[in-house]
Amino acid sequence: MAKKILLLDGNSLAYRAFFALPLLTNEQGIHTNAVYGFTMMLQKILEEEQPTHMIVAFDAGKTTFRNEMFGEYKGGRQKTPPELSEQFPYLRKLIDAYRIKTYELPNYEADDIIGTLSLEAEKEGDEVIVISGDKDLTQLASASTTVYITRKGMTDIEKYTVDHIREKYNLAPLQIIDMKGLMGDASDNIPGVPGVGEKTALKLLAAHGSVEGVYEAIDQQKGKMKEKLVANEDLAYISKKLATIERSAPVEVSIEELSYPGPDHDELVKVWNELAFKSLLEKLDYTAEETTKKELEFEVLTELDASILEDEMAIHLEMYDEQYHTCDLLGVSLATADKTYVVPMETITQSQAFKEWFADDSKKKYMSDSKAATAAFYRYGLGVDGVDFDLMLGAYIVNPSLTYTDLANIVQEYGYTDVAQNEQIYGKGAKKAVPEAAILNEHMARKARTIWEVRPMVLKKLQENEQFDLYNKLELPLATILGEMESFGVKVDKEQLVEMGKDLSHKLEKIEFDIYGLAGERFNINSPKQLGVILFEKLGLPVQKKTKTGYSTAADVLEKLEGKHEVISYILMYRQLGKIRSTYIEGLLKEIHEDGKVHTRFQQALTTTGRLSSINPNLQNIPVRLEEGRKIRKAFVPSQPGWVMVAADYSQIELRVLADMSKDESLIEAFQNDMDIHTKTAMDVYGVGAEDVTPNMRRAAKAVNFGIVYGISDYGLSQNLNITRKEAAEFIDTYLKSFPGVKRYMDESIQMAKKNGFVTTIMNRRRYLPDINSSNFNLRSFAERTAMNTPIQGSAADIIKKAMIDMADALKRENMQTRMLLQVHDELIFEAPPNELEKLKTLVPQAMESAVTLNVPLKVDFAFGDTWYDTK
DNA sequence: ATGCTCACG
DNA sequence: ACGTACGTGAGCATC
């Protein structure tokens, strides 16, 4: 049978992948990008080529026979970055799991092993594919051998056949060696003829065929070129020799031994888990089927009485998708130390015993994403109390940088693999469906079991990290509160939105017409690509900034062009109004439920800083800055006639947190005296009195304050203020001299991250920053800014979460009808009956301001009105 | 599916 | 020299 042999250049591919991909890490902070790139490439090749035989060749050591020929060979090379060296053991493990042979030979490079084996295979008449990141290997191309060279991604591959090399360089494969002989190779420190590059080398070879040919006809050269060639004849020959792959190296494996049996799936899954290759694990269907799960016995109950329901139980509600406010509920599973049950939905809803148990505070429920379950049960009139454990929230507190979408993925972090991913049970896309009862029941049973089994591991981790209180006193009670807020929803005035939509459509139509007139043609204004062509090619406006796919047409770019062509301001207006119509009119209308309300979902285990996020719809980014957009807020109204909307927001909470954490005297003083912080900053930075701060000075100071919170960089500030980087750098310098405590805080945050690998908030929320010691400037800088920003943003998130719990308690304690509706990072939105308004005016600010005690006061602004728009 | 753009804090 | 402000979600165009 004809063989198909794959010969891989291990070192070269690892290097390529390392530099092509961003520095990923697994949870232990081990870098994985080279192994990942290699894996992606391998997966693709295996699928496309279906090889019968494979080998990965590695370089054996530092020196080879080439160094004896030319001492400086590969000299001047930077030593392998530690981030890459640490990956080689994992790469070996991975290749072993694929059951691919590896080979290395002292004194020889991987190239020579591949060259030797490919020659052997050619003699046998076998098909060969050589894979490398190094174009030197293309000299091996022949009628039966193709050389694949990876391009910038890892899965993007250029295939060098004899014909392709002819087309590309007008050379035969062996002439690649002559090309290197003439032009050299900087990366291998092959000298070549100084002054001869690719263009010249190709010209010479087109005329004379080889290095030898060039020198035989040396008299045809003249001037400088001749001088260079004559003076460096020796270098040319030695370079050619260095570039020649040895094809009769003493390789002691035979092609027969390279036969490829396919991967060891269990091993592969193990290695991928260790490397945290989530997307790969998810992609492969066989992860579920082929990893053997422990047997699980469970009982399906068609009747549910109190005898089953114990004092402590894991309970899981199975739902058809993430939209728990509307989706089908498929059943409930329960687990104790030694029993597992599955209960159909009808049985649950008909069981009085369950209803009582579920609402009983003394019966401990262990759940995962308890908010989803409680919000869904709420639709059936089932109220919950006694949620004692939430696996998803616990795991999120342990490490907020991971993704918490599927229970299977969460528990995988704790080495637990006995539960399938939802996608494997239901399928995805158009194929998604509820499977037969046996499969569904087992899936549900396994989830309850999982929660029970993994709970102690999560609790242990929380204790070790001293994060139990954060989890138990903050996130867990908050989940219930958020669930109630979501379930209650926010009333939206549909007619109001529809009217605004009509008005906008008229305006947009006019602007669209004007734009076509000014541009001289019709085009899709929403397409950055088409717009770019009109502005920068047809109208010849100066290009300010490019994106990787073309011209940037972002608002800041267009604003710089505003004086240059009349069409620009129309485009900006079109964008502004178009956004309002598509996202906030049409988008929002689609999200209104039958009760006339929107029911957002607050994602509580998503952000890396501890903030919430809001989806379907996102109610945390409703327009406010510009009046046209702000009008959208008129459609957010109380759910009962005569009631009012109430908004209470923290004033400068992040800078107050910074004052507290940095202990900066000037900052503390400013807040203790309730000064305008941006004016105060301007006073200190410019060294002037309050009366002498101009609006421009205040604006600049405000930008710096933002920058400080974000983890300042001169470039970022320069962009924001439209000044040069140098000016920005000086500005920052002056700021940090005026606020030495802030400077100290910045430095200490980075030191903390370098030393411990993570930073923390005031309530001991953690964020790991594995890139903080990276040799890659970008990654390291990003980690440093994150080290400065996360404690600030995260502590502010901690504080408002605490305020929400206190606020919910207060409303209950005071027996009030006022409902908390939304949280928008530093503000809380309520609806209230008018008779409770007076009380709220003191209650809300009081609760929010006393959520924590800092060394500066917290300040809350309170407002109310008939709609959200009017709370100003 | 991915990139660009833009809405919020 | 490197190339970015921190954290999000949604709609649209384009592949």
PDB file of N, CA and C in Angstrom, chain A residues 648-697:
ATOM      1  N   ALA A 648     -29.475  56.509  42.245  1.00  0.00           N
ATOM      2  CA  ALA A 648     -28.499  56.946  43.242  1.00  0.00           C
ATOM      3  C   ALA A 648     -27.128  56.489  42.781  1.00  0.00           C
ATOM      4  N   ASP A 649     -26.233  57.435  42.580  1.00  0.00           N
ATOM      5  CA  ASP A 649     -24.910  57.018  42.101  1.00  0.00           C
ATOM      6  C   ASP A 649     -23.789  57.521  42.986  1.00  0.00           C
ATOM      7  N   TYR A 650     -22.761  56.676  43.075  1.00  0.00           N
ATOM      8  CA  TYR A 650     -21.570  57.043  43.823  1.00  0.00           C
ATOM      9  C   TYR A 650     -20.821  58.123  43.061  1.00  0.00           C
ATOM     10  N   SER A 651     -20.396  59.139  43.788  1.00  0.00           N
ATOM     11  CA  SER A 651     -19.595  60.188  43.176  1.00  0.00           C
ATOM     12  C   SER A 651     -18.112  59.797  43.280  1.00  0.00           C
ATOM     13  N   GLN A 652     -17.443  59.662  42.134  1.00  0.00           N
ATOM     14  CA  GLN A 652     -15.993  59.390  42.093  1.00  0.00           C
ATOM     15  C   GLN A 652     -15.584  58.203  42.948  1.00  0.00           C
ATOM     16  N   ILE A 653     -16.337  57.112  42.828  1.00  0.00           N
ATOM     17  CA  ILE A 653     -16.006  56.007  43.743  1.00  0.00           C
ATOM     18  C   ILE A 653     -14.619  55.447  43.489  1.00  0.00           C
ATOM     19  N   GLU A 654     -14.213  55.385  42.229  1.00  0.00           N
ATOM     20  CA  GLU A 654     -12.911  54.771  41.944  1.00  0.00           C
ATOM     21  C   GLU A 654     -11.764  55.610  42.484  1.00  0.00           C
ATOM     22  N   LEU A 655     -11.856  56.928  42.356  1.00  0.00           N
ATOM     23  CA  LEU A 655     -10.789  57.772  42.885  1.00  0.00           C
ATOM     24  C   LEU A 655     -10.801  57.780  44.414  1.00  0.00           C
ATOM     25  N   ARG A 656     -11.973  57.624  44.994  1.00  0.00           N
ATOM     26  CA  ARG A 656     -12.038  57.526  46.455  1.00  0.00           C
ATOM     27  C   ARG A 656     -11.379  56.234  46.930  1.00  0.00           C
ATOM     28  N   VAL A 657     -11.640  55.157  46.191  1.00  0.00           N
ATOM     29  CA  VAL A 657     -10.983  53.888  46.496  1.00  0.00           C
ATOM     30  C   VAL A 657      -9.466  54.054  46.379  1.00  0.00           C
ATOM     31  N   LEU A 658      -9.059  54.763  45.330  1.00  0.00           N
ATOM     32  CA  LEU A 658      -7.619  54.998  45.140  1.00  0.00           C
ATOM     33  C   LEU A 658      -7.040  55.794  46.316  1.00  0.00           C
ATOM     34  N   ALA A 659      -7.779  56.797  46.761  1.00  0.00           N
ATOM     35  CA  ALA A 659      -7.327  57.583  47.905  1.00  0.00           C
ATOM     36  C   ALA A 659      -7.135  56.682  49.117  1.00  0.00           C
ATOM     37  N   ASP A 660      -8.079  55.761  49.287  1.00  0.00           N
ATOM     38  CA  ASP A 660      -8.019  54.859  50.433  1.00  0.00           C
ATOM     39  C   ASP A 660      -6.829  53.911  50.328  1.00  0.00           C
ATOM     40  N   MET A 661      -6.666  53.313  49.163  1.00  0.00           N
ATOM     41  CA  MET A 661      -5.622  52.296  49.030  1.00  0.00           C
ATOM     42  C   MET A 661      -4.233  52.911  48.969  1.00  0.00           C
ATOM     43  N   SER A 662      -4.132  54.101  48.363  1.00  0.00           N
ATOM     44  CA  SER A 662      -2.813  54.714  48.195  1.00  0.00           C
ATOM     45  C   SER A 662      -2.407  55.526  49.420  1.00  0.00           C
ATOM     46  N   LYS A 663      -3.389  55.879  50.228  1.00  0.00           N
ATOM     47  CA  LYS A 663      -3.148  56.741  51.397  1.00  0.00           C
ATOM     48  C   LYS A 663      -2.509  58.077  50.992  1.00  0.00           C
ATOM     49  N   ASP A 664      -2.728  58.462  49.771  1.00  0.00           N
ATOM     50  CA  ASP A 664      -2.130  59.727  49.317  1.00  0.00           C
ATOM     51  C   ASP A 664      -2.767  60.902  50.049  1.00  0.00           C
ATOM     52  N   GLU A 665      -1.929  61.688  50.697  1.00  0.00           N
ATOM     53  CA  GLU A 665      -2.443  62.736  51.581  1.00  0.00           C
ATOM     54  C   GLU A 665      -3.263  63.777  50.837  1.00  0.00           C
ATOM     55  N   SER A 666      -2.758  64.176  49.685  1.00  0.00           N
ATOM     56  CA  SER A 666      -3.430  65.222  48.931  1.00  0.00           C
ATOM     57  C   SER A 666      -4.805  64.745  48.445  1.00  0.00           C
ATOM     58  N   LEU A 667      -4.840  63.506  47.999  1.00  0.00           N
ATOM     59  CA  LEU A 667      -6.097  62.932  47.507  1.00  0.00           C
ATOM     60  C   LEU A 667      -7.101  62.786  48.660  1.00  0.00           C
ATOM     61  N   ILE A 668      -6.588  62.318  49.797  1.00  0.00           N
ATOM     62  CA  ILE A 668      -7.458  62.154  50.963  1.00  0.00           C
ATOM     63  C   ILE A 668      -8.037  63.506  51.399  1.00  0.00           C
ATOM     64  N   GLU A 669      -7.160  64.467  51.435  1.00  0.00           N
ATOM     65  CA  GLU A 669      -7.587  65.800  51.854  1.00  0.00           C
ATOM     66  C   GLU A 669      -8.697  66.325  50.920  1.00  0.00           C
ATOM     67  N   ALA A 670      -8.493  66.102  49.624  1.00  0.00           N
ATOM     68  CA  ALA A 670      -9.480  66.575  48.648  1.00  0.00           C
ATOM     69  C   ALA A 670     -10.856  65.980  48.930  1.00  0.00           C
ATOM     70  N   PHE A 671     -10.907  64.696  49.193  1.00  0.00           N
ATOM     71  CA  PHE A 671     -12.209  64.062  49.411  1.00  0.00           C
ATOM     72  C   PHE A 671     -12.770  64.376  50.793  1.00  0.00           C
ATOM     73  N   GLN A 672     -11.890  64.515  51.768  1.00  0.00           N
ATOM     74  CA  GLN A 672     -12.402  64.860  53.102  1.00  0.00           C
ATOM     75  C   GLN A 672     -13.051  66.244  53.087  1.00  0.00           C
ATOM     76  N   ASN A 673     -12.557  67.092  52.212  1.00  0.00           N
ATOM     77  CA  ASN A 673     -13.149  68.440  52.109  1.00  0.00           C
ATOM     78  C   ASN A 673     -14.181  68.525  50.991  1.00  0.00           C
ATOM     79  N   ASP A 674     -14.513  67.389  50.438  1.00  0.00           N
ATOM     80  CA  ASP A 674     -15.520  67.322  49.386  1.00  0.00           C
ATOM     81  C   ASP A 674     -15.231  68.292  48.240  1.00  0.00           C
ATOM     82  N   MET A 675     -13.968  68.326  47.828  1.00  0.00           N
ATOM     83  CA  MET A 675     -13.588  69.209  46.735  1.00  0.00           C
ATOM     84  C   MET A 675     -13.940  68.573  45.385  1.00  0.00           C
ATOM     85  N   ASP A 676     -14.013  69.418  44.360  1.00  0.00           N
ATOM     86  CA  ASP A 676     -14.132  68.925  42.992  1.00  0.00           C
ATOM     87  C   ASP A 676     -12.774  68.306  42.656  1.00  0.00           C
ATOM     88  N   ILE A 677     -12.758  66.997  42.479  1.00  0.00           N
ATOM     89  CA  ILE A 677     -11.478  66.295  42.407  1.00  0.00           C
ATOM     90  C   ILE A 677     -10.654  66.689  41.179  1.00  0.00           C
ATOM     91  N   HIS A 678     -11.335  66.964  40.072  1.00  0.00           N
ATOM     92  CA  HIS A 678     -10.573  67.316  38.868  1.00  0.00           C
ATOM     93  C   HIS A 678      -9.963  68.709  39.001  1.00  0.00           C
ATOM     94  N   THR A 679     -10.712  69.613  39.641  1.00  0.00           N
ATOM     95  CA  THR A 679     -10.172  70.951  39.892  1.00  0.00           C
ATOM     96  C   THR A 679      -8.984  70.877  40.846  1.00  0.00           C
ATOM     97  N   LYS A 680      -9.162  70.065  41.876  1.00  0.00           N
ATOM     98  CA  LYS A 680      -8.081  69.903  42.858  1.00  0.00           C
ATOM     99  C   LYS A 680      -6.820  69.331  42.177  1.00  0.00           C
ATOM    100  N   THR A 681      -7.031  68.347  41.301  1.00  0.00           N
ATOM    101  CA  THR A 681      -5.898  67.760  40.573  1.00  0.00           C
ATOM    102  C   THR A 681      -5.210  68.834  39.737  1.00  0.00           C
ATOM    103  N   ALA A 682      -6.008  69.642  39.046  1.00  0.00           N
ATOM    104  CA  ALA A 682      -5.445  70.712  38.211  1.00  0.00           C
ATOM    105  C   ALA A 682      -4.656  71.702  39.065  1.00  0.00           C
ATOM    106  N   MET A 683      -5.205  72.036  40.222  1.00  0.00           N
ATOM    107  CA  MET A 683      -4.506  72.955  41.119  1.00  0.00           C
ATOM    108  C   MET A 683      -3.125  72.420  41.486  1.00  0.00           C
ATOM    109  N   ASP A 684      -3.074  71.149  41.872  1.00  0.00           N
ATOM    110  CA  ASP A 684      -1.804  70.556  42.313  1.00  0.00           C
ATOM    111  C   ASP A 684      -0.828  70.407  41.156  1.00  0.00           C
ATOM    112  N   VAL A 685      -1.338  69.953  40.011  1.00  0.00           N
ATOM    113  CA  VAL A 685      -0.447  69.688  38.877  1.00  0.00           C
ATOM    114  C   VAL A 685       0.086  70.994  38.290  1.00  0.00           C
ATOM    115  N   TYR A 686      -0.792  71.996  38.153  1.00  0.00           N
ATOM    116  CA  TYR A 686      -0.361  73.256  37.552  1.00  0.00           C
ATOM    117  C   TYR A 686       0.176  74.239  38.585  1.00  0.00           C
ATOM    118  N   GLY A 687      -0.002  73.895  39.862  1.00  0.00           N
ATOM    119  CA  GLY A 687       0.479  74.765  40.927  1.00  0.00           C
ATOM    120  C   GLY A 687      -0.219  76.113  40.960  1.00  0.00           C
ATOM    121  N   VAL A 688      -1.552  76.105  40.805  1.00  0.00           N
ATOM    122  CA  VAL A 688      -2.308  77.362  40.836  1.00  0.00           C
ATOM    123  C   VAL A 688      -3.434  77.262  41.862  1.00  0.00           C
ATOM    124  N   GLY A 689      -4.043  78.390  42.158  1.00  0.00           N
ATOM    125  CA  GLY A 689      -5.178  78.410  43.069  1.00  0.00           C
ATOM    126  C   GLY A 689      -6.458  78.010  42.360  1.00  0.00           C
ATOM    127  N   ALA A 690      -7.487  77.723  43.148  1.00  0.00           N
ATOM    128  CA  ALA A 690      -8.751  77.239  42.597  1.00  0.00           C
ATOM    129  C   ALA A 690      -9.325  78.188  41.546  1.00  0.00           C
ATOM    130  N   GLU A 691      -9.171  79.494  41.780  1.00  0.00           N
ATOM    131  CA  GLU A 691      -9.760  80.477  40.864  1.00  0.00           C
ATOM    132  C   GLU A 691      -9.035  80.487  39.524  1.00  0.00           C
ATOM    133  N   ASP A 692      -7.792  80.027  39.520  1.00  0.00           N
ATOM    134  CA  ASP A 692      -6.997  80.127  38.301  1.00  0.00           C
ATOM    135  C   ASP A 692      -7.029  78.862  37.445  1.00  0.00           C
ATOM    136  N   VAL A 693      -7.841  77.893  37.855  1.00  0.00           N
ATOM    137  CA  VAL A 693      -7.965  76.684  37.045  1.00  0.00           C
ATOM    138  C   VAL A 693      -8.914  76.962  35.875  1.00  0.00           C
ATOM    139  N   THR A 694      -8.384  76.919  34.661  1.00  0.00           N
ATOM    140  CA  THR A 694      -9.220  77.161  33.484  1.00  0.00           C
ATOM    141  C   THR A 694      -9.957  75.877  33.125  1.00  0.00           C
ATOM    142  N   PRO A 695     -11.048  76.005  32.335  1.00  0.00           N
ATOM    143  CA  PRO A 695     -11.774  74.795  31.930  1.00  0.00           C
ATOM    144  C   PRO A 695     -10.857  73.784  31.238  1.00  0.00           C
ATOM    145  N   ASN A 696      -9.909  74.274  30.450  1.00  0.00           N
ATOM    146  CA  ASN A 696      -8.986  73.367  29.768  1.00  0.00           C
ATOM    147  C   ASN A 696      -8.074  72.622  30.726  1.00  0.00           C
ATOM    148  N   MET A 697      -7.633  73.330  31.750  1.00  0.00           N
ATOM    149  CA  MET A 697      -6.793  72.687  32.759  1.00  0.00           C
ATOM    150  C   MET A 697      -7.577  71.600  33.488  1.00  0.00           C
TER     151      MET A 697
END
